[in-house]
CSV table of C-alpha atoms and ligand atoms in Angstrom, one decimal:
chain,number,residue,atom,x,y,z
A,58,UNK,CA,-0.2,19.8,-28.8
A,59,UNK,CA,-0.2,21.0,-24.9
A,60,UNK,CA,-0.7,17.4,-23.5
A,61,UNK,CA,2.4,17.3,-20.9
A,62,UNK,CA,2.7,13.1,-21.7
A,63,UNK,CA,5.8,12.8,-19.2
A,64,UNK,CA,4.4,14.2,-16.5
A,65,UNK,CA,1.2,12.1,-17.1
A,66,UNK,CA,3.7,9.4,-17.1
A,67,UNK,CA,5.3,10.1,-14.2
A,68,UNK,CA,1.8,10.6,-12.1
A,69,UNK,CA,0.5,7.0,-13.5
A,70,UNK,CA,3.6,5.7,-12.0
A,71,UNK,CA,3.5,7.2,-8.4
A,72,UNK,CA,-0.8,6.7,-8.5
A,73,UNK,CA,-0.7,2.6,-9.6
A,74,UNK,CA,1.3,1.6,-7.2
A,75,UNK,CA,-0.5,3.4,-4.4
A,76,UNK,CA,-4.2,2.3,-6.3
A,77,UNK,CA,-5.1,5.5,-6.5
A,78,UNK,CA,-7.4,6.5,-9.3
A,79,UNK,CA,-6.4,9.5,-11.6
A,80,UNK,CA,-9.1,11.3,-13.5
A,81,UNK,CA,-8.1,13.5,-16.1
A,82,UNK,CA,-9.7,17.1,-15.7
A,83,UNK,CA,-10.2,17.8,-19.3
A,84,UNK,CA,-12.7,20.8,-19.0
A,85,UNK,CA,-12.1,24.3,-21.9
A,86,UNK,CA,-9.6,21.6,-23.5
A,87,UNK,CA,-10.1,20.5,-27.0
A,88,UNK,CA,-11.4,16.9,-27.7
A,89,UNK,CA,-7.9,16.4,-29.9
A,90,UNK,CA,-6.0,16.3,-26.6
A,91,UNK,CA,-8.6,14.3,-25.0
A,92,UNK,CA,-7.7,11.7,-27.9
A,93,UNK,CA,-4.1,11.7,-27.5
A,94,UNK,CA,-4.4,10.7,-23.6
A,95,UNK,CA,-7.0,8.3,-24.6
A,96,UNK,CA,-4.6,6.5,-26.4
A,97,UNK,CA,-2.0,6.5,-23.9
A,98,UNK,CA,-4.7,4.4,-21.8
A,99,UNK,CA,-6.2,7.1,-20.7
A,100,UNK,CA,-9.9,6.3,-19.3
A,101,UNK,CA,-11.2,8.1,-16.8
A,102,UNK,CA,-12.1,12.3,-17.6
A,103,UNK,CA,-13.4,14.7,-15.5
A,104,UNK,CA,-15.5,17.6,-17.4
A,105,UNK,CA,-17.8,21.0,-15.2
A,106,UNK,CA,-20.3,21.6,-17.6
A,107,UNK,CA,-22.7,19.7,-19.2
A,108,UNK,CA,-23.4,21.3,-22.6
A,109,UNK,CA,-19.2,20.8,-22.9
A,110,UNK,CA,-19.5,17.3,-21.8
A,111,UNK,CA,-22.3,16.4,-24.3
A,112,UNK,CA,-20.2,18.0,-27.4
A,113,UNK,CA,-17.1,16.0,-26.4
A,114,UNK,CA,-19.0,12.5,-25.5
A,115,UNK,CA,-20.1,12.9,-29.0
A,116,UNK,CA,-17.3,12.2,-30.9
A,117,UNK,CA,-15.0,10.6,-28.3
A,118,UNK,CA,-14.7,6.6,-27.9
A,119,UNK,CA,-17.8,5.0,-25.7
A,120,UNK,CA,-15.7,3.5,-23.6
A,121,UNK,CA,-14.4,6.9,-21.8
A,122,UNK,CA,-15.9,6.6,-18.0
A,123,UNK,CA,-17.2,10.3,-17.7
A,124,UNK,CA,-16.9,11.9,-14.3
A,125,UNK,CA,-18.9,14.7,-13.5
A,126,UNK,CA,-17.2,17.6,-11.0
A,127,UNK,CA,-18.8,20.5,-11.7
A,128,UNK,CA,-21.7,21.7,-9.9
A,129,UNK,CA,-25.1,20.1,-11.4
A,130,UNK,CA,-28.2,22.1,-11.6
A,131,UNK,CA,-31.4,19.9,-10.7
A,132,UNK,CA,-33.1,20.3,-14.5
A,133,UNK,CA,-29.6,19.6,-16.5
A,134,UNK,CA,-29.4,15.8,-14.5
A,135,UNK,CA,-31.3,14.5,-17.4
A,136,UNK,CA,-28.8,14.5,-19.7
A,137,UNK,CA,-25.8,13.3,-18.0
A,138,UNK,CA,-27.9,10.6,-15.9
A,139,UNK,CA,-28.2,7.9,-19.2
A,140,UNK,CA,-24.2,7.8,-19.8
A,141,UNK,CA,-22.1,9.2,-17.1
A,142,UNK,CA,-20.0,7.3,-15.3
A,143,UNK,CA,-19.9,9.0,-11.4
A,144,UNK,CA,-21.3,12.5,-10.9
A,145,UNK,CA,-18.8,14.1,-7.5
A,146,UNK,CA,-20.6,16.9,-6.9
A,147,UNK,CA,-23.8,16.1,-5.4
A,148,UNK,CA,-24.5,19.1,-2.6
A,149,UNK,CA,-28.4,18.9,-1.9
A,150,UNK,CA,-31.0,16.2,-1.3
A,151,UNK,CA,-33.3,17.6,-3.9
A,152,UNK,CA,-30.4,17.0,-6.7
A,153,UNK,CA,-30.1,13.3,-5.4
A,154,UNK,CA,-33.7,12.6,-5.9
A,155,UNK,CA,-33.6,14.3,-9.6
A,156,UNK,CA,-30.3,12.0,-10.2
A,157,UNK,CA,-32.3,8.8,-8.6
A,158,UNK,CA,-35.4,9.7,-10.8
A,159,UNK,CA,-33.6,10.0,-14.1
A,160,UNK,CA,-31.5,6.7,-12.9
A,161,UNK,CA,-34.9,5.2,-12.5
A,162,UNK,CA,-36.4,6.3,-16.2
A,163,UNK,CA,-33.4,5.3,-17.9
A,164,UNK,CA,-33.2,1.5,-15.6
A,165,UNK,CA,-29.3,2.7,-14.8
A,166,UNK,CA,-28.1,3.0,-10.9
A,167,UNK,CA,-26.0,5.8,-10.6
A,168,UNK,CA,-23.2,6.3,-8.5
A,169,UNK,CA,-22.7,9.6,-6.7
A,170,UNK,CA,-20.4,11.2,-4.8
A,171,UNK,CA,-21.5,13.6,-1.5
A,172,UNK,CA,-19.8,17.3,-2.1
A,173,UNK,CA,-18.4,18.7,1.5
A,174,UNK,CA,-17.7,22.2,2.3
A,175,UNK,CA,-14.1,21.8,4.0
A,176,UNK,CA,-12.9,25.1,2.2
A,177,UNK,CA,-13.0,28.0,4.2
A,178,UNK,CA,-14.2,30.2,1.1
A,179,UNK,CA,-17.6,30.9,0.8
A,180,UNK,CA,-17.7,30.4,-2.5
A,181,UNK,CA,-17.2,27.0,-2.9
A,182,UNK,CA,-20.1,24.3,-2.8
A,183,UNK,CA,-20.8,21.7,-0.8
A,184,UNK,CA,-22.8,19.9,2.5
A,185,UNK,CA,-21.6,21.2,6.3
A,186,UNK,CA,-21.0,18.6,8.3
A,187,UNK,CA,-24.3,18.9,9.9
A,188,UNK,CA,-26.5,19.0,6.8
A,189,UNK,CA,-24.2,15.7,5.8
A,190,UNK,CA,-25.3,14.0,9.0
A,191,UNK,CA,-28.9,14.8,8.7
A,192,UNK,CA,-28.2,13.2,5.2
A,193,UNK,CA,-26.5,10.1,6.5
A,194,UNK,CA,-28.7,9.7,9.1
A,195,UNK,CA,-32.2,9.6,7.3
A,196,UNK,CA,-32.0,6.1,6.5
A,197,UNK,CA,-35.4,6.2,4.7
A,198,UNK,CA,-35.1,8.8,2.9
A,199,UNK,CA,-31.9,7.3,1.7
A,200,UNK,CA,-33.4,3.7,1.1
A,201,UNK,CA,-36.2,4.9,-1.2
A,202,UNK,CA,-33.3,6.0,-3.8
A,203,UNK,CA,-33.2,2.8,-5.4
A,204,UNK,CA,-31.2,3.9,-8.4
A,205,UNK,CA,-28.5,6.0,-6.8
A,206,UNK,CA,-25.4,4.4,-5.5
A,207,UNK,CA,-23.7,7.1,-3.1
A,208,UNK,CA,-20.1,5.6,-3.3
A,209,UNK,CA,-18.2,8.6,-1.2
A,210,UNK,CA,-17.3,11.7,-0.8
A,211,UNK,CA,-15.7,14.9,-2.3
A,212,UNK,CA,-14.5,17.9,-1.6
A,213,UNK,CA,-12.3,21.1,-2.5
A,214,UNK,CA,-9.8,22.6,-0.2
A,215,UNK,CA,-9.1,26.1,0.0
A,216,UNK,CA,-7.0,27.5,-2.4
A,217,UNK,CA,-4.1,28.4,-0.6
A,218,UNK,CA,-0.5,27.6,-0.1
A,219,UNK,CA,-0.5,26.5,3.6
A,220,UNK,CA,0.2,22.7,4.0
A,221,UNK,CA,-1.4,22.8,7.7
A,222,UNK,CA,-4.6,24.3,6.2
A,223,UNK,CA,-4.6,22.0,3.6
A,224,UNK,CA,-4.0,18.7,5.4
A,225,UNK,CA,-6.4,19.6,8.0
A,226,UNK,CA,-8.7,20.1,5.2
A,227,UNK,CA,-8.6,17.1,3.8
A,228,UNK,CA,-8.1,15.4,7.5
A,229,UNK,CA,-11.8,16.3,8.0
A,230,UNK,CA,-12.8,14.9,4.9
A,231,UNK,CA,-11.1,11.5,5.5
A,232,UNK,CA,-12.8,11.6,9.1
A,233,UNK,CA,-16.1,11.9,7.7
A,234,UNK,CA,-15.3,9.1,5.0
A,235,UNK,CA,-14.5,6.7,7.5
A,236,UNK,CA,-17.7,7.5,9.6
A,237,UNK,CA,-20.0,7.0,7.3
A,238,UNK,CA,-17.9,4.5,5.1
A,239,UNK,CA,-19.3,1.7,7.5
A,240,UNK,CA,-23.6,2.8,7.1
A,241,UNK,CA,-25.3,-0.8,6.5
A,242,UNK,CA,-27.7,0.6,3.6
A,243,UNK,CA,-27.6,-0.9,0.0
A,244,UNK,CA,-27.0,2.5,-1.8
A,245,UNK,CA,-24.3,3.5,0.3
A,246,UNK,CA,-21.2,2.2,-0.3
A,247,UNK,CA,-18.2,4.6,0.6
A,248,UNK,CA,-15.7,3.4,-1.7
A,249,UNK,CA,-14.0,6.7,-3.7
A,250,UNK,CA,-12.6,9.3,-1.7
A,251,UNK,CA,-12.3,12.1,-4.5
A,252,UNK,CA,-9.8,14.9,-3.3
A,253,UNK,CA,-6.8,16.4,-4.5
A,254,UNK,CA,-6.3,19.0,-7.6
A,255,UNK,CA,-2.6,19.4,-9.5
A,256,UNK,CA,-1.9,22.0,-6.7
A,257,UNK,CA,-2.7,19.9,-3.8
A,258,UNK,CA,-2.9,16.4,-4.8
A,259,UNK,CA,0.2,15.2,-3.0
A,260,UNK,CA,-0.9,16.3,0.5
A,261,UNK,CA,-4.6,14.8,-0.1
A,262,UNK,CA,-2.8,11.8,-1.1
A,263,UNK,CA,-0.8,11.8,2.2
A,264,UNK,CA,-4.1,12.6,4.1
A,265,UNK,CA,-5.8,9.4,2.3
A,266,UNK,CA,-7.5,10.2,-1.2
A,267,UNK,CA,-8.0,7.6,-3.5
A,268,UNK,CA,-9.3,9.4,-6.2
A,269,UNK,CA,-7.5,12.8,-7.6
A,270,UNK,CA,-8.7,15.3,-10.6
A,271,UNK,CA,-6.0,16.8,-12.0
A,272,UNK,CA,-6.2,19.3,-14.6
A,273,UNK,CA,-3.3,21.9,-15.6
A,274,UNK,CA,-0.6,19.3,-14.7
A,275,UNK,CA,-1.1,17.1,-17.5
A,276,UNK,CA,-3.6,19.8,-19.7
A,277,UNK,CA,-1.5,23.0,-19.4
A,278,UNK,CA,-3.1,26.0,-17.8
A,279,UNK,CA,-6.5,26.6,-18.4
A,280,UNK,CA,-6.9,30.7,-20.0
A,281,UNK,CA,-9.5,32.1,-18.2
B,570,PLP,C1,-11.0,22.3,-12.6
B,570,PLP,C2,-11.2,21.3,-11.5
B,570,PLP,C3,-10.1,20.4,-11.1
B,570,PLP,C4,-8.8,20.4,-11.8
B,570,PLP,O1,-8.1,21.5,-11.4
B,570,PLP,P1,-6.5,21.6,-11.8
B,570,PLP,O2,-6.0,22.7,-10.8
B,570,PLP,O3,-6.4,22.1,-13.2
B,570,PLP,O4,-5.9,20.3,-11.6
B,570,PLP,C5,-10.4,19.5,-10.1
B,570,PLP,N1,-11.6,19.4,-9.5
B,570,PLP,C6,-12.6,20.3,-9.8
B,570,PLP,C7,-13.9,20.2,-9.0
B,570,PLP,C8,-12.4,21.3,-10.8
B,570,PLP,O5,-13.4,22.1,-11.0
């Protein structure tokens, strides 16, 4: 099987001891590889699309926390909203209130992470700073979410290989983190910073992550 188990190994060693969660990015991989981490201890997996996600929760242990980091169209919330365990990519107030209303049928309160735009591709998703402040700042538009939990932030750096870029990437990031990490509302409470990919996961450590989603390092290269 393509699992790489020592270097999972040696990436649980260097996260635990700095806390840092890892979240295995299992996306276009079969479920039998899923397995075989799973029972190394394995618990937290990140999948990008839903229908994927539903065919794998299926016959995979209930006790896998899901994690969401793809980009969520408003009508497909439904379906992830009754099981899964933090959703990353949240990019639009509209999404939220779909998440919050689902959270609300099913009597969950989902946790959320805010997606930033720190990349300077186009391409990517994500809130400016500005349209994150306007966020942050509309207190009661934010209070009326009862059954969200917006727990922090994530974000994407550019693909590239220059450190500078990178780290100043993720250097915004953190600086947003820590300014809103502080907001005295009950369904705000910054807690996961979710940054860093098998490329640039050591630099995004460095810059202050606490969550990484690491893929091809531990899954082999995706085809495709
Ligand atoms: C695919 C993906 C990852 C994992 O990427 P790797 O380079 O394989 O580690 C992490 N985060 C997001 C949002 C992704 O789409």
């Amino acid at each position: 099987m393509s699992v790489n188990l020592e270097k999972y190994g040696e990436l649980l060693a260097e996260l635990k001891n700095k806390g840092i969660t890892l979240v295995a990015v299992s996306k276009t991989k079969p479920v039998d590889s899923i397995r075989e981490l799973y029972e190394e201890g394995q618990r937290d997996f990140g999948e990008n699309y839903v229908q994927e996600l539903l065919e794998k929760k299926e016959v995979l242990p209930e006790d896998i926390r899901w994690h969401f980091i793809g980009h969520l169209q408003s009508n497909k919330a439904k379906y992830l909203v009754p099981f899964v365990h933090l959703i990353h990519g949240v990019d639009s107030i509209r999404l939220l209130k779909e998440i919050n209303k689902q959270a609300e049928k099913t009597g969950r309160i989902q946790s959320v992470l805010l997606q930033v735009h720190i990349a300077q591709e186009e391409t990517k998703f994500g809130l400016d700073e500005d349209e994150l402040s306007g966020f942050m700042n509309d207190h009661h538009e934010l209070a009326s979410m009862k059954n969200i939990l917006i727990s922090g932030l994530m974000a994407m750096a550019s693909f590239t290989d220059n450190e500078q870029q990178l780290r100043n990437e993720f250097g915004q990031l953190k600086k947003l983190f820590d300014q809103y990490r502080n907001l005295n509302l009950f369904n705000c409470q910054f807690t996961v910073l979710s940054m860093g990919m098998s490329n640039d996961y050591s630099i995004a450590i460095e810059e202050g992550s606490n969550l990484v989603r690491i893929g091809s390092l531990i899954f082999g290269k995706r085809i495709g």
